[in-house]
Short mmCIF file of C-alpha atoms and ligand atoms in Angstrom, two decimals:
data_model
loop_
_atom_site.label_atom_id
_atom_site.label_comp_id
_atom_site.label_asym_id
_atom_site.label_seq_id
_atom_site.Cartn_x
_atom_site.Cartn_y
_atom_site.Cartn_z
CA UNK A 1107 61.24 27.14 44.75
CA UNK A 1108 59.64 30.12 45.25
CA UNK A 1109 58.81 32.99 42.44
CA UNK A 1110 61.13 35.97 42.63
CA UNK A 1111 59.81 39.57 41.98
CA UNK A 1112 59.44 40.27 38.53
CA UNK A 1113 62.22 41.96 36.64
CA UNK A 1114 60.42 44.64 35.34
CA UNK A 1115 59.70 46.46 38.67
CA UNK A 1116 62.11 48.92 38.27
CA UNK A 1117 65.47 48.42 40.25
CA UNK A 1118 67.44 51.03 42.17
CA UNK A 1119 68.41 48.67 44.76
CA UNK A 1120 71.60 46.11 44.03
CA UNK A 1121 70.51 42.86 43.14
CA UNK A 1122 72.47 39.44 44.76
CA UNK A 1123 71.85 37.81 41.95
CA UNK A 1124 74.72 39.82 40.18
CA UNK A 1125 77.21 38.31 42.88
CA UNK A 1126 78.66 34.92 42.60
CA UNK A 1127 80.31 34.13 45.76
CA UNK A 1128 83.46 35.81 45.62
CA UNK A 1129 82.05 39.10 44.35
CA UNK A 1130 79.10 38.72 47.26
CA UNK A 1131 81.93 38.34 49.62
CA UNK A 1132 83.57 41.64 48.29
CA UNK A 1133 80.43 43.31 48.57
CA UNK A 1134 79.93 41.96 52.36
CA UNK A 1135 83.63 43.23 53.40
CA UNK A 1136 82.67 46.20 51.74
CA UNK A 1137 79.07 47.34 54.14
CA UNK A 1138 81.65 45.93 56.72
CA UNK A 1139 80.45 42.40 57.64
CA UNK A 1140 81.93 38.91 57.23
CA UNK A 1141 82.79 37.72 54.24
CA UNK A 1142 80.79 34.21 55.68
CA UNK A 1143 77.97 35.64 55.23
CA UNK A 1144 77.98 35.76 51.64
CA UNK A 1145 77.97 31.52 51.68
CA UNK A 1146 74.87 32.24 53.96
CA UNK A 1147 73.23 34.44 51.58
CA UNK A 1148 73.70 32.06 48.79
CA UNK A 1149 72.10 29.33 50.12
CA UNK A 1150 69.63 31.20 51.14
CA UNK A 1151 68.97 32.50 48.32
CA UNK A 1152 69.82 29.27 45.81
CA UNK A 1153 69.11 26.64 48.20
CA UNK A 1154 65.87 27.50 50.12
CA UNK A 1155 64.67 29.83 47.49
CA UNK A 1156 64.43 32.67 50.08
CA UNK A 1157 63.65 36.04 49.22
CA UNK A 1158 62.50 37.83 52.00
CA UNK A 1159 65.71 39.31 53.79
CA UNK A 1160 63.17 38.97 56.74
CA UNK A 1161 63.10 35.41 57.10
CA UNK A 1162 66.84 35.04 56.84
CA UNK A 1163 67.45 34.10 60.53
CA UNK A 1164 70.99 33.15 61.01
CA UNK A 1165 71.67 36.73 60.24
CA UNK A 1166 72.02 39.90 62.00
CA UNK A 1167 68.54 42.41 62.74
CA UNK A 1168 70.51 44.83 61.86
CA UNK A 1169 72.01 43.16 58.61
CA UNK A 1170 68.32 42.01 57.64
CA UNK A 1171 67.50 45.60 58.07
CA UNK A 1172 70.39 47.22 55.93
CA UNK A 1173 69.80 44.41 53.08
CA UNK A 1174 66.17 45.28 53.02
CA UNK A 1175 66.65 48.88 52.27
CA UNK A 1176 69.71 48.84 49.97
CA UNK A 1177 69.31 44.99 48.13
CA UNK A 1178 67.01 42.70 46.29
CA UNK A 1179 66.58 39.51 44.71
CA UNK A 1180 65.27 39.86 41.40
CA UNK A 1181 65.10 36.93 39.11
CA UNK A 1182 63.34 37.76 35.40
CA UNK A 1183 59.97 35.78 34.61
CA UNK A 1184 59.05 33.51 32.04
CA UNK A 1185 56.24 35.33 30.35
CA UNK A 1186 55.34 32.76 27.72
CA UNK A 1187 55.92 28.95 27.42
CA UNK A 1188 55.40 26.50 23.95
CA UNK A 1189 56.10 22.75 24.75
CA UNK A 1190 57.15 20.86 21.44
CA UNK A 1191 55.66 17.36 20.55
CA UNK A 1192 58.87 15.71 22.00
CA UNK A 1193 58.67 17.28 25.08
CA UNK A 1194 61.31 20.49 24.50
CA UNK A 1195 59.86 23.65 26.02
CA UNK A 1196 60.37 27.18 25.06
CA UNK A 1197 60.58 30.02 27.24
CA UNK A 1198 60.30 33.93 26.54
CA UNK A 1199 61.97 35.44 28.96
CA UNK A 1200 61.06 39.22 29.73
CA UNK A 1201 64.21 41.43 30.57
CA UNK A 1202 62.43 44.40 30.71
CA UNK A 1203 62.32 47.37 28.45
CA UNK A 1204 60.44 45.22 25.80
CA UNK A 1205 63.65 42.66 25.67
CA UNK A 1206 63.00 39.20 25.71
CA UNK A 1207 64.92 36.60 25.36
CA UNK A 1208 64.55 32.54 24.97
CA UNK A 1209 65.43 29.75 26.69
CA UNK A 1210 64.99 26.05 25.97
CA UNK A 1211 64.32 23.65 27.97
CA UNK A 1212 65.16 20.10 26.51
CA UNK A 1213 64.35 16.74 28.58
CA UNK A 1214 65.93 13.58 28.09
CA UNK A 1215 65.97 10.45 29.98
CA UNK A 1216 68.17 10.89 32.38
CA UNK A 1217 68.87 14.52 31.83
CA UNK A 1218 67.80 18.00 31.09
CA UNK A 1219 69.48 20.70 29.68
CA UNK A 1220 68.74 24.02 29.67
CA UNK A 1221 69.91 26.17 26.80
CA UNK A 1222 70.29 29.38 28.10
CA UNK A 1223 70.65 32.94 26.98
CA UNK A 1224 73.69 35.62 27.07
CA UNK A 1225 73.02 38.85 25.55
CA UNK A 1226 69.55 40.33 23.82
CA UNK A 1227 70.16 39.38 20.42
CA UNK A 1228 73.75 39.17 19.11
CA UNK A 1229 76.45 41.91 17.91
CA UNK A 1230 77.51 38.97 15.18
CA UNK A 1231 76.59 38.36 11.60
CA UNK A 1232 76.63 34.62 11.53
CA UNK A 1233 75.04 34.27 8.38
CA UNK A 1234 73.27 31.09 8.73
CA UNK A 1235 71.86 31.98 12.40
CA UNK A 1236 68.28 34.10 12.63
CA UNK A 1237 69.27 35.32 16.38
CA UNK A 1238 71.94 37.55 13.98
CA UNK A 1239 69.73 38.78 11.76
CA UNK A 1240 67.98 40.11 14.99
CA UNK A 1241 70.23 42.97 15.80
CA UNK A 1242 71.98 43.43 18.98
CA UNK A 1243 70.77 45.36 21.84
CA UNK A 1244 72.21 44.85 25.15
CA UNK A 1245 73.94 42.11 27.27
CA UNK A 1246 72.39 40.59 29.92
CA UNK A 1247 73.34 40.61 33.68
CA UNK A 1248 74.43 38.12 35.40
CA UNK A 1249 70.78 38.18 37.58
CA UNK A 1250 69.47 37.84 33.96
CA UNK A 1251 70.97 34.95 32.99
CA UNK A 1252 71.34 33.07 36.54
CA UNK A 1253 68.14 34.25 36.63
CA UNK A 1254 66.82 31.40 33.13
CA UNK A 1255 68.34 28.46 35.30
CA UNK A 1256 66.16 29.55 38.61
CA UNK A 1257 62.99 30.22 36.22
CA UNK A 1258 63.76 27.34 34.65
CA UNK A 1259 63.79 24.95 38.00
CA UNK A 1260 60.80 26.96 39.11
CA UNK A 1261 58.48 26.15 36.32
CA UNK A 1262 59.89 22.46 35.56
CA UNK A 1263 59.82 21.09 40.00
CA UNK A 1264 62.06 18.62 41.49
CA UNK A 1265 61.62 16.14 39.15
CA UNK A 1266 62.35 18.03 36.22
CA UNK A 1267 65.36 19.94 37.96
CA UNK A 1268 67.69 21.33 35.10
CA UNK A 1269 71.02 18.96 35.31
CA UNK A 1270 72.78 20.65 32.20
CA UNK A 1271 73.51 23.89 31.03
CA UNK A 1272 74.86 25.02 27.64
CA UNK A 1273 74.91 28.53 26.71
CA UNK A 1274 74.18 28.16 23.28
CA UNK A 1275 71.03 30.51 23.43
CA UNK A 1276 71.22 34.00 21.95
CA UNK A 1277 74.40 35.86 21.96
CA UNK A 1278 78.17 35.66 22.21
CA UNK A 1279 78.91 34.70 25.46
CA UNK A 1280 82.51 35.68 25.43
CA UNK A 1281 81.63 39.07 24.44
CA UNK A 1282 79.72 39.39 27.55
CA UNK A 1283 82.44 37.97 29.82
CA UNK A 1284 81.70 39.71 33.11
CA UNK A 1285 78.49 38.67 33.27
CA UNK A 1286 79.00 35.39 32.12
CA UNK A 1287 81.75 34.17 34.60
CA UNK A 1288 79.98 35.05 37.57
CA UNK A 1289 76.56 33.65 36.05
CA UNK A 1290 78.51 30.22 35.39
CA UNK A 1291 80.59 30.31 38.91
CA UNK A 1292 76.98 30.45 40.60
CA UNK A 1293 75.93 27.06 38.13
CA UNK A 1294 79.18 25.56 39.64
CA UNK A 1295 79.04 26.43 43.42
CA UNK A 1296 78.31 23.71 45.68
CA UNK A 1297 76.03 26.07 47.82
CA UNK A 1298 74.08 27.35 44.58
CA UNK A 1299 73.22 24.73 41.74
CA UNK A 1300 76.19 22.80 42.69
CA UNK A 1301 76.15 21.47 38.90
CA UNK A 1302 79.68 19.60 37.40
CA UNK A 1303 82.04 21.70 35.16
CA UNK A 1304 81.49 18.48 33.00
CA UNK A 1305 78.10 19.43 32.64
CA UNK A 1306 78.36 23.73 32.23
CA UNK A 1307 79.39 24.51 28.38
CA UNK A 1308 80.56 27.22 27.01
CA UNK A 1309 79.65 27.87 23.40
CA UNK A 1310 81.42 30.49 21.58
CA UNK A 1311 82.14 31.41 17.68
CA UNK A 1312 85.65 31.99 18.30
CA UNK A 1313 86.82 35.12 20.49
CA UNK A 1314 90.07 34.61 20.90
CA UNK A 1315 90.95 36.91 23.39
CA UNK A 1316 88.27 35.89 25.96
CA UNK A 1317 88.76 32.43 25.65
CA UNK A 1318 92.80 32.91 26.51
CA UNK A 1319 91.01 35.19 29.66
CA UNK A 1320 88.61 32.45 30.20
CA UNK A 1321 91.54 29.77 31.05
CA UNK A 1322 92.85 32.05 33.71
CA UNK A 1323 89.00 31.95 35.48
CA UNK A 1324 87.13 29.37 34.94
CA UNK A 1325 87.58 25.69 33.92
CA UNK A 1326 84.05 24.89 32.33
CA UNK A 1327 83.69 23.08 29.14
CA UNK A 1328 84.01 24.49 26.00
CA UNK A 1329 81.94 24.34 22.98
CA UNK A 1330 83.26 25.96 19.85
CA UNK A 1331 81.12 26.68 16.43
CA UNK A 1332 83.68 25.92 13.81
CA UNK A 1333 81.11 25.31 10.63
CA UNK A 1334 84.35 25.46 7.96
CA UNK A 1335 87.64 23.59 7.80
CA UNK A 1336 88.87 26.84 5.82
CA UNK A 1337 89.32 30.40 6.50
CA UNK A 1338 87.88 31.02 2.97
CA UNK A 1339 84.64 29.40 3.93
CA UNK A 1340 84.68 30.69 7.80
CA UNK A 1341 85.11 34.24 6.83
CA UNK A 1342 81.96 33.84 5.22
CA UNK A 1343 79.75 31.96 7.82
CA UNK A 1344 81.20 33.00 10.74
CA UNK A 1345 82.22 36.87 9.92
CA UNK A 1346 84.40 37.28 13.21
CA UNK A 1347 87.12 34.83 11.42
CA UNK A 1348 88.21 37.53 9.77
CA UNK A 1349 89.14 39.14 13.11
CA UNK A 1350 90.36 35.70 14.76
CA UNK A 1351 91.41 32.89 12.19
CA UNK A 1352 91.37 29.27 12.05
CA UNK A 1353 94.95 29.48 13.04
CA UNK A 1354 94.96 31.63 15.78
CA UNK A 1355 91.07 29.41 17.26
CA UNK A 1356 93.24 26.42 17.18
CA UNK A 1357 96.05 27.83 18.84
CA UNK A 1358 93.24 29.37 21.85
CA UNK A 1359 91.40 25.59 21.18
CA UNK A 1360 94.77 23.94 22.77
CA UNK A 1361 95.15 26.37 25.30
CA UNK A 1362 91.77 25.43 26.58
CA UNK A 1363 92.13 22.48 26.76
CA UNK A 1364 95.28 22.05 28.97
CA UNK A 1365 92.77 23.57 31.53
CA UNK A 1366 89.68 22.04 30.92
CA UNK A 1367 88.10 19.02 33.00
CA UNK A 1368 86.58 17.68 30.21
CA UNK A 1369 90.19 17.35 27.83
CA UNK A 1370 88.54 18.51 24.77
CA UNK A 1371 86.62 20.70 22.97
CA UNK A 1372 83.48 20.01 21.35
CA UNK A 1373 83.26 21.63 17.93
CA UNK A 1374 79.72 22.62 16.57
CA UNK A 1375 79.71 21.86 12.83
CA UNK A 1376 76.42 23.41 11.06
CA UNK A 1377 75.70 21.16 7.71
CA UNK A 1378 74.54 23.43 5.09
CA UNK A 1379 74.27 21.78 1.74
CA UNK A 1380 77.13 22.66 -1.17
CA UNK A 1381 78.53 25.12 1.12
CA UNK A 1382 80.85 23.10 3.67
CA UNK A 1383 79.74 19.44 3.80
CA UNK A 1384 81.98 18.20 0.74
CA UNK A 1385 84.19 15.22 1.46
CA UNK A 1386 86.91 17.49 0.70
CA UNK A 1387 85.68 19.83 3.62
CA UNK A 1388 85.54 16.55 5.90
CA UNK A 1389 89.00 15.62 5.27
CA UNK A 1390 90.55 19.49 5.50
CA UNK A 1391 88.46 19.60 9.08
CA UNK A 1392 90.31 16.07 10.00
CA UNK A 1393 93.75 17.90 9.20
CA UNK A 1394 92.54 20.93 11.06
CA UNK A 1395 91.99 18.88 14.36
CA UNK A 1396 94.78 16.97 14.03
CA UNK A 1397 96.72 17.94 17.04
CA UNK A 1398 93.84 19.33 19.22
CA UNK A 1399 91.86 16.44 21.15
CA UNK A 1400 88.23 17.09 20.06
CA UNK A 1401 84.44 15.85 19.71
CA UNK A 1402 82.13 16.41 16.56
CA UNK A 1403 78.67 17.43 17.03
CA UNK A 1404 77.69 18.44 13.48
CA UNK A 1405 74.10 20.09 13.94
CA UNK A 1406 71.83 19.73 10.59
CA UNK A 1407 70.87 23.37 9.41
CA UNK A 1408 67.50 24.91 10.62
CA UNK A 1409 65.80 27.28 8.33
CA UNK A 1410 64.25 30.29 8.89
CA UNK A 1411 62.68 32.44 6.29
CA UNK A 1412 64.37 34.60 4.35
CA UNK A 1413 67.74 31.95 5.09
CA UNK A 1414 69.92 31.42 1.55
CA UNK A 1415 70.72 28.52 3.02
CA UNK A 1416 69.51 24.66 2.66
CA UNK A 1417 70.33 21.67 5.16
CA UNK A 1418 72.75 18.72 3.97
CA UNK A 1419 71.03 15.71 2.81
CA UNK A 1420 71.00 12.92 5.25
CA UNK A 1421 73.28 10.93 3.43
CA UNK A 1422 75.63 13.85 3.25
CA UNK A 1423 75.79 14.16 6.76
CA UNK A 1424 76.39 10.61 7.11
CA UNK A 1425 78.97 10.38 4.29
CA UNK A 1426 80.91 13.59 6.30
CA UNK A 1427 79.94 11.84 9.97
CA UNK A 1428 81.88 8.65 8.49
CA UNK A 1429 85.43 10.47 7.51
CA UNK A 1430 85.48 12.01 10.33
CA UNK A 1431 84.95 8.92 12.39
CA UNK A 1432 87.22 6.85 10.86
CA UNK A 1433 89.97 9.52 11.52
CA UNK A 1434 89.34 8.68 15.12
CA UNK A 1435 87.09 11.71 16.03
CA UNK A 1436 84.19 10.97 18.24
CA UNK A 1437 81.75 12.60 15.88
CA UNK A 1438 77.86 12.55 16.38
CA UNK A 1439 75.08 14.35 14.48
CA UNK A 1440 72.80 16.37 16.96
CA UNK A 1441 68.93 15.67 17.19
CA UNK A 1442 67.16 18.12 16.47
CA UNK A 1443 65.10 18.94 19.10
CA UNK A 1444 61.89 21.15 19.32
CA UNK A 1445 61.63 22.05 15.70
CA UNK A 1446 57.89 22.42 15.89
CA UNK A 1447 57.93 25.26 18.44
CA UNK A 1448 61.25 26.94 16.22
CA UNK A 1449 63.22 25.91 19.78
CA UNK A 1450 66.04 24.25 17.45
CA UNK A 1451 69.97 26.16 17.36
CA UNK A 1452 69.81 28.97 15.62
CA UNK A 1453 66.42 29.24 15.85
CA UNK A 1454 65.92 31.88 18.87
CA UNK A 1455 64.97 35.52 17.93
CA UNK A 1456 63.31 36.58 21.38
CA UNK A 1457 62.23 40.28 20.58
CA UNK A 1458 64.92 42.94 20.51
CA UNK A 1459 64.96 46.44 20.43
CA UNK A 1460 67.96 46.83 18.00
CA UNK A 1461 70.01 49.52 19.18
CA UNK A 1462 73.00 48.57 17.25
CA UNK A 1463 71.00 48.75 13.37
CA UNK A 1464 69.59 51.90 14.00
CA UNK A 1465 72.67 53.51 15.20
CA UNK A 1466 73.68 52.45 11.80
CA UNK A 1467 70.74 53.81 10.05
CA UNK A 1468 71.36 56.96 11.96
CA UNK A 1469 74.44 57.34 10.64
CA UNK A 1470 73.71 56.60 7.71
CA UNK A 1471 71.62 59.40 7.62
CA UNK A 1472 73.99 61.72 8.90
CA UNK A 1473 72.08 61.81 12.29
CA UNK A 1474 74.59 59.40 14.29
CA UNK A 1475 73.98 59.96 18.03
N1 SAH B 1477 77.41 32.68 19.85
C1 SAH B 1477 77.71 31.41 20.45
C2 SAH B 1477 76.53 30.84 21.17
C3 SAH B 1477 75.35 30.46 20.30
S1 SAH B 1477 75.33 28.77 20.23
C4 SAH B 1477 78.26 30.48 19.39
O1 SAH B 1477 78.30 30.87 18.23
O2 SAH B 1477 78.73 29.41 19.71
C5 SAH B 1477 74.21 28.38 19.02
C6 SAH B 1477 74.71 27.25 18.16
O3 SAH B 1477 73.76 26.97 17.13
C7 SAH B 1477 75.99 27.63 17.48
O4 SAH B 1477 76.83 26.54 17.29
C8 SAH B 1477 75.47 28.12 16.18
O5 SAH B 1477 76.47 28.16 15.23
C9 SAH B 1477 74.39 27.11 15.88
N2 SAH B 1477 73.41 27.62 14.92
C10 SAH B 1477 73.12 28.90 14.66
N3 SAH B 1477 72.19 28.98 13.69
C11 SAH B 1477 71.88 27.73 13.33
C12 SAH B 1477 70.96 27.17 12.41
N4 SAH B 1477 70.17 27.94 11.66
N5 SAH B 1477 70.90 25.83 12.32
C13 SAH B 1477 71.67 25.05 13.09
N6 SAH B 1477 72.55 25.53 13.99
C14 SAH B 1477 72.66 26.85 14.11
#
């Protein structure tokens, strides 16, 4: 595929890579023209990795002219790369502004997924997760984050082409929900990246709301970071329990899944040692999935420095893997992949200019804006 523009030319003109196809056939019906032509444009576009509104020649002069002046296709670049010794890559991703964001790129046999970003930084205070202790600055567009899957495919070729998606990058997906959707219809159109709803996830920390909203639009699977069979415990890790409890996830969880292709939700279970990874904890999480149909993937701790945090001993993990198990949940413990580049979960700080900290120090200061 060809390389896009680069994002940080400054952009008056709209972009098509903020349309998936329904909203590019709004915005066709809109300058008056077919809504067709918005399949056209997207396989233009996503198919032949066309650019030039030029060279599009099943349409119109006179629409090649009007798209010239008034649209572009701007996908963001990849402005550094690390490859791990097992073959994970890590992408900075410039957004412009001085944000950047990562993306990982992690190959297996007969796979590769790309772990891709939603917002620069995150608005949460997960408190075992160094993307949080980041800050929060902005969320990304849906150009931006369609945008990591074509740079992705661009740098990796045919061979390497990106078969699985998971956006478990930086950010809250759900919080950036009109972005998202669009960003993960494109991944699922046949005439973009055409890739199976089996194979798009969803990973969110639990926003109720949006994942009751998300049912009504979208049927892609759904990954869920539970980390604590408790509310006691989850209030703690994962601050936006407070907000949305265990009761109320569970209740959204089933939901889901009545809609989902997949008929279950994974749960993301972080193992950090004397904090939730008790046998106690692994029998309370068995009685909290009881009634909703789910998979295990309990993901070792990474550090990072300054973390209060230590991983679960092997054995631990094991020990809480088995219970699990032999209560009939599908439970596996995640590799940990590209820990020498810091590409692992939890792991991705990009660069952010944290708006949301200094508002706070402003106010602190009596100077709020
Ligand atoms: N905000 C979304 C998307 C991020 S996904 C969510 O919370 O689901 C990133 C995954 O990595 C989440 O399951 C997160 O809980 C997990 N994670 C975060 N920090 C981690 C760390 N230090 N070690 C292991 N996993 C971590």
């Amino acid at each position: 595929m060809k390389s896009f523009v680069n994002a940080s030319v400054k952009q008056t003109k709209i972009n098509l890579l903020d349309f998936d196809r329904k909203g590019m056939q709004a915005f066709f019906v809109e300058i008056g023209e077919k809504p067709f032509r918005a399949t056209q444009l997207i396989k233009w576009i996503y198919q032949e990795g066309e650019h030039d509104f030029d060279r599009m020649t099943n349409l119109s002069k006179s629409l090649r002219a009007y798209l010239t002046e008034h649209c572009c296709i701007v996908a963001p670049e990849i402005i550094f790369e690390q490859v791990a010794s097992d073959g994970t890559r890590k992408w900075v991703i410039e957004m412009g502004g001085g944000n950047k964001v990562e993306a990982v790129y992690i190959p297996e046999e007969n796979r590769a997924t790309l772990c891709v970003s939603s917002q620069v930084g995150c608005a949460l205070a997960c408190t075992f997760c160094s993307t949080a202790q980041q800050g929060f600055n902005r969320n990304l567009t849906t150009a931006e984050i369609i945008g990591q899957l074509m740079a992705a495919n661009a740098r990796v070729g045919e061979q390497g082409r990106v078969t699985n998606v998971v956006m478990m990058g930086m950010g809250e997906p759900l919080l950036n929900f009109d972005n998202v959707v669009p960003a993960m219809n494109l991944m699922t159109e046949d005439f973009a990246f055409g890739l199976s709803k089996r194979r798009v996830t969803i990973s969110t920390s639990g926003v109720v709301p949006a994942m009751y909203r998300l049912t009504e639009v979208c049927d892609i699977s759904m990954a869920v970071s539970l980390h604590a069979p408790t509310d006691a415990v989850r209030d703690i890790l994962v601050p936006i329990n407070q907000k949305y409890p265990l009761q109320e996830l569970m209740a959204a969880c089933k939901k889901y899944i009545e809609s989902s292709p997949r008929g279950f939700i994974t749960f993301e279970y972080v193992m950090l040692e004397g904090i939730n990874d008790s046998l106690a904890d692994a029998r309370a999480l068995v009685k909290l999935l009881k009634h909703v149909p789910s998979k295990m993937n309990l993901i070792p701790f990474n550090p990072f420095p300054n973390t209060q945090y230590t991983c679960s001993s092997k054995e631990a993990i094991e020990r809480f893997r088995d219970v699990l198990y032999k209560a009939g949940i599908v439970t596996t413990i995640r590799k940990t992949r590209g820990e020498d580049i810091d590409a692992a979960c939890g792991q991705l700080v990009g660069k952010v200019q944290d708006k949301s900290r200094r508002a706070e120090r402003l106010e602190r200061m009596g100077l709020s804006t």
